[in-house]
Coordinates of C-alpha atoms in Angstrom, one line a residue:
M1 CA 107.6 -146.5 210.7
F2 CA 104.0 -146.9 209.5
P3 CA 102.8 -150.3 208.4
I4 CA 102.0 -150.8 204.7
L5 CA 98.3 -151.2 204.3
F6 CA 97.0 -153.6 201.6
L7 CA 93.5 -152.5 200.7
P8 CA 91.1 -154.7 198.8
F9 CA 91.0 -153.9 195.1
A10 CA 87.7 -153.5 193.5
F11 CA 87.5 -153.9 189.7
G12 CA 84.0 -152.6 189.4
D13 CA 81.0 -154.3 187.7
T14 CA 81.9 -153.6 184.1
N15 CA 81.9 -156.5 181.6
Y16 CA 84.1 -156.2 178.6
V17 CA 83.2 -157.6 175.2
A18 CA 85.4 -158.0 172.1
I19 CA 83.5 -158.6 168.8
N20 CA 85.3 -160.7 166.2
F21 CA 84.4 -161.6 162.6
D22 CA 86.1 -164.7 161.1
D23 CA 87.0 -165.2 157.5
G24 CA 86.7 -161.6 156.3
Y25 CA 83.4 -161.7 154.3
Y26 CA 82.0 -158.7 152.4
A27 CA 78.9 -159.1 154.6
V28 CA 80.9 -157.6 157.5
Y29 CA 81.5 -154.4 155.5
K30 CA 78.1 -154.3 153.9
Y31 CA 75.9 -155.0 156.9
A32 CA 77.7 -155.2 160.3
Y33 CA 80.2 -152.3 159.9
P34 CA 77.5 -149.6 159.4
I35 CA 75.8 -150.6 162.6
L36 CA 79.0 -150.8 164.6
K37 CA 80.3 -147.6 163.2
Q38 CA 77.1 -145.8 164.2
E39 CA 77.4 -147.2 167.7
K40 CA 81.1 -146.4 167.9
I41 CA 81.9 -150.1 168.7
P42 CA 85.4 -151.4 167.8
F43 CA 85.8 -154.9 166.4
T44 CA 88.3 -157.4 165.1
I45 CA 88.3 -159.1 161.6
G46 CA 90.2 -162.3 160.9
I47 CA 91.6 -162.1 157.3
I48 CA 92.5 -165.0 155.1
T49 CA 95.3 -163.4 153.0
K50 CA 94.8 -165.5 149.9
T51 CA 91.3 -164.0 149.5
L52 CA 92.5 -160.4 149.4
S53 CA 92.0 -158.3 146.2
W54 CA 92.1 -154.6 145.3
S55 CA 88.7 -154.3 143.6
R56 CA 85.2 -155.8 144.0
R57 CA 83.6 -157.7 141.2
N58 CA 81.3 -159.9 143.2
F59 CA 78.8 -158.2 145.5
S60 CA 77.5 -161.3 147.2
P61 CA 77.7 -161.1 151.0
Y62 CA 79.5 -164.4 150.8
S63 CA 82.4 -163.0 148.8
Y64 CA 85.4 -161.6 150.5
L65 CA 86.5 -158.1 151.6
T66 CA 88.7 -156.0 149.4
I67 CA 91.8 -154.2 150.6
P68 CA 90.2 -150.7 150.3
E69 CA 87.2 -151.9 152.4
I70 CA 89.5 -153.2 155.1
K71 CA 91.5 -150.0 155.1
E72 CA 88.3 -148.0 155.5
M73 CA 87.3 -150.0 158.5
L74 CA 90.9 -149.8 160.0
A75 CA 90.7 -146.1 159.8
A76 CA 87.4 -146.2 161.7
G77 CA 89.0 -148.2 164.6
C78 CA 88.7 -151.8 163.7
E79 CA 91.5 -154.3 164.2
I80 CA 92.8 -157.0 161.9
A81 CA 94.0 -160.5 162.7
S82 CA 95.5 -163.2 160.6
H83 CA 93.2 -166.1 159.9
S84 CA 96.0 -167.9 157.9
R85 CA 96.8 -167.8 154.2
T86 CA 94.4 -170.4 152.9
H87 CA 92.3 -171.5 155.9
R88 CA 93.5 -175.1 156.1
H89 CA 93.5 -177.4 159.1
L90 CA 96.8 -176.4 160.7
T91 CA 97.2 -179.7 162.7
K92 CA 97.4 -181.6 159.4
L93 CA 100.2 -179.5 157.8
D94 CA 104.0 -180.1 157.7
S95 CA 106.4 -177.6 159.2
A96 CA 107.1 -175.6 156.0
T97 CA 103.4 -175.3 155.1
L98 CA 102.5 -174.4 158.6
W99 CA 105.1 -171.6 158.6
E100 CA 103.6 -170.2 155.4
E101 CA 100.1 -170.2 156.9
V102 CA 101.1 -168.6 160.2
Y103 CA 104.2 -166.4 159.7
H104 CA 103.8 -165.4 156.1
S105 CA 100.1 -164.4 156.5
K106 CA 101.2 -162.0 159.2
K107 CA 103.9 -160.5 157.1
E108 CA 101.5 -160.1 154.1
L109 CA 98.9 -158.3 156.2
E110 CA 101.6 -156.0 157.8
S111 CA 103.0 -155.2 154.3
I112 CA 99.6 -154.3 152.9
F113 CA 98.1 -152.4 155.8
Q114 CA 101.2 -151.0 157.5
K115 CA 100.0 -152.2 160.9
E116 CA 101.5 -154.7 163.2
V117 CA 99.3 -157.9 163.3
K118 CA 99.3 -159.3 166.9
I119 CA 96.5 -161.8 166.7
F120 CA 96.1 -165.1 165.0
I121 CA 92.6 -166.8 164.7
Y122 CA 92.9 -170.5 164.1
P123 CA 91.1 -171.9 161.0
Y124 CA 88.2 -174.0 162.2
G125 CA 89.4 -173.2 165.7
R126 CA 91.8 -176.1 165.6
Y127 CA 95.3 -176.2 167.0
D128 CA 97.6 -178.6 168.9
Q129 CA 100.8 -178.4 170.9
D130 CA 102.8 -178.5 167.7
V131 CA 101.0 -175.5 166.2
L132 CA 101.5 -173.2 169.3
P133 CA 105.2 -172.6 168.9
F134 CA 104.6 -171.2 165.4
L135 CA 102.6 -168.3 166.9
S136 CA 105.3 -167.5 169.4
L137 CA 108.1 -167.7 166.7
S138 CA 106.1 -165.5 164.3
G139 CA 105.6 -162.8 166.9
Y140 CA 101.9 -163.0 167.6
L141 CA 100.8 -162.0 171.1
L142 CA 97.4 -163.7 171.0
G143 CA 95.8 -166.8 169.5
R144 CA 92.0 -167.2 169.4
S145 CA 90.1 -170.5 169.1
V146 CA 86.3 -171.2 169.0
G147 CA 85.9 -173.2 172.2
W148 CA 83.8 -171.8 175.1
G149 CA 85.5 -171.0 178.4
E150 CA 86.8 -168.3 180.7
V151 CA 89.1 -165.8 178.9
N152 CA 92.5 -166.2 180.5
F153 CA 95.5 -164.3 179.1
F154 CA 97.9 -166.4 181.1
S155 CA 97.4 -168.7 178.1
P156 CA 97.4 -166.1 175.4
Y157 CA 97.4 -168.7 172.5
R158 CA 94.4 -170.6 173.8
L159 CA 91.7 -167.9 174.0
P160 CA 88.1 -169.2 173.9
A161 CA 85.3 -167.4 172.2
R162 CA 81.5 -167.6 172.1
E163 CA 80.1 -168.0 168.6
V164 CA 76.9 -166.2 167.6
R165 CA 75.1 -167.9 164.7
R166 CA 71.6 -168.5 163.2
G167 CA 69.2 -169.2 166.0
T168 CA 71.3 -167.6 168.8
K169 CA 69.1 -165.5 171.0
A170 CA 70.2 -162.0 172.1
E171 CA 69.1 -162.7 175.6
E172 CA 71.2 -165.8 175.7
I173 CA 74.3 -163.8 174.8
L174 CA 73.5 -161.1 177.3
Q175 CA 73.3 -163.7 180.1
Y176 CA 76.6 -165.1 178.9
V177 CA 78.3 -161.7 178.9
K178 CA 76.9 -160.9 182.4
R179 CA 78.5 -164.1 183.8
H180 CA 81.9 -163.3 182.4
R181 CA 84.0 -160.2 183.0
F182 CA 85.7 -160.7 179.7
T183 CA 83.9 -162.1 176.6
I184 CA 85.0 -162.7 173.0
L185 CA 82.0 -163.0 170.7
F186 CA 82.6 -164.1 167.1
F187 CA 80.5 -164.1 164.0
H188 CA 81.0 -165.2 160.4
R189 CA 78.4 -163.4 158.3
I190 CA 75.8 -160.8 159.0
V191 CA 73.2 -161.1 156.1
P192 CA 69.7 -159.9 155.5
E193 CA 68.3 -163.4 155.9
A194 CA 70.3 -166.2 157.6
K195 CA 70.4 -169.2 155.2
Y196 CA 73.3 -171.1 156.7
F197 CA 74.0 -172.1 160.3
T198 CA 77.0 -169.7 160.5
D199 CA 74.9 -166.8 159.3
Y200 CA 73.3 -164.2 161.6
S201 CA 70.6 -161.9 160.3
V202 CA 70.9 -158.1 160.2
R203 CA 67.8 -157.8 162.3
D204 CA 69.1 -160.1 165.0
F205 CA 72.5 -158.5 164.9
Q206 CA 71.0 -155.0 165.3
N207 CA 68.8 -156.3 168.2
L208 CA 71.8 -157.9 169.9
I209 CA 74.0 -154.8 169.6
S210 CA 71.2 -152.6 170.8
L211 CA 70.5 -154.9 173.8
L212 CA 74.2 -155.0 174.8
K213 CA 74.6 -151.3 174.2
R214 CA 71.8 -150.4 176.5
Q215 CA 73.6 -152.1 179.4
L216 CA 75.5 -149.5 181.4
D217 CA 77.9 -152.2 182.7
I218 CA 79.1 -153.5 179.3
K219 CA 81.9 -151.9 177.4
F220 CA 83.2 -152.9 173.9
L221 CA 87.0 -153.2 173.2
T222 CA 89.2 -154.6 170.5
L223 CA 90.7 -158.0 171.3
E224 CA 94.1 -156.4 172.0
A225 CA 92.5 -153.8 174.2
V226 CA 90.7 -156.6 176.2
S227 CA 94.1 -158.2 176.7
Q228 CA 95.6 -155.0 178.0
K229 CA 92.7 -154.4 180.3
W230 CA 92.9 -158.0 181.7
W231 CA 96.6 -157.7 182.4
R232 CA 96.3 -154.4 184.1
E233 CA 93.7 -155.8 186.5
K234 CA 95.6 -159.0 187.1
L235 CA 98.8 -157.2 187.9
E236 CA 97.0 -154.8 190.2
E237 CA 95.5 -157.8 191.9
I238 CA 98.8 -159.4 192.4
L239 CA 100.5 -156.2 193.7
L240 CA 97.8 -155.7 196.2
V241 CA 97.8 -159.1 197.7
A242 CA 99.3 -159.0 201.2
D243 CA 99.9 -162.7 201.7
E244 CA 103.3 -163.6 200.2
K245 CA 102.4 -167.2 199.5
K246 CA 99.3 -166.2 197.5
R247 CA 101.2 -163.6 195.7
R248 CA 103.8 -166.1 194.7
A249 CA 101.1 -168.5 193.5
L250 CA 99.6 -165.7 191.3
F251 CA 103.0 -165.0 189.8
Q252 CA 103.5 -168.7 189.2
E253 CA 100.4 -168.7 187.0
M254 CA 102.1 -166.2 184.7
R255 CA 104.8 -168.7 183.5
V256 CA 104.7 -169.5 179.8
P257 CA 103.4 -173.0 179.3
N258 CA 106.2 -175.4 178.1
D259 CA 104.3 -176.5 175.0
I260 CA 104.4 -172.9 173.6
L261 CA 108.2 -173.1 173.6
R262 CA 108.6 -176.6 172.3
P263 CA 110.6 -177.1 169.1
H264 CA 108.1 -177.2 166.2
R265 CA 107.4 -180.2 164.0
K266 CA 109.7 -181.2 161.1

């Protein structure tokens, strides 16, 4: 019998980036979407369901997306996430209201767009151990916050993200992406001139996308696709580990944290 050989697994040098837009502003459709569509870059939009409408009456970039605009972007390969019903601080809500914000926003989006919604983006990036079970019970696969950190899908409801806002340098983001195999970048509004701290100018956005696109070792994916890629690599790593103790330790990391399964608040 020949011995089983465990060869070292090489993941390559590719860095994966998921671009997110929080709140669902018209600015995304007006200014960011044409750039991303031209470059064939997928992205994820967090939608506040109470803001949805069928027609546009306000053309300010600070107004919200309409259903037809979102459908057009979905057809072009973008991904939608729930950003709650009314964008309230989830940690301050009672159980019934929290269920409305988390579960019913998901069902509203799925009913309108006829696509399964697997991602929840926390309003203001805030959550606590009482909020987490609502994501699991509602059927979400991922929950994204706003804190920096290493992307780790062993904790799928605590995903960190790097915000890009007024004054953020493209070179700074490039260095950040180069240091992390998986990066979630999130924006609020792409506008001609950045007036507020959560704005990012069209010129800066174009420069950033061009800079990242020129890097042969950077690939853009939707957030769900990043999750799938991360899990494929992690499972391949586990299966190729020869040492049994190390392999058990890696599997142990995959256990669902207890606070995700805790009974929710009353």
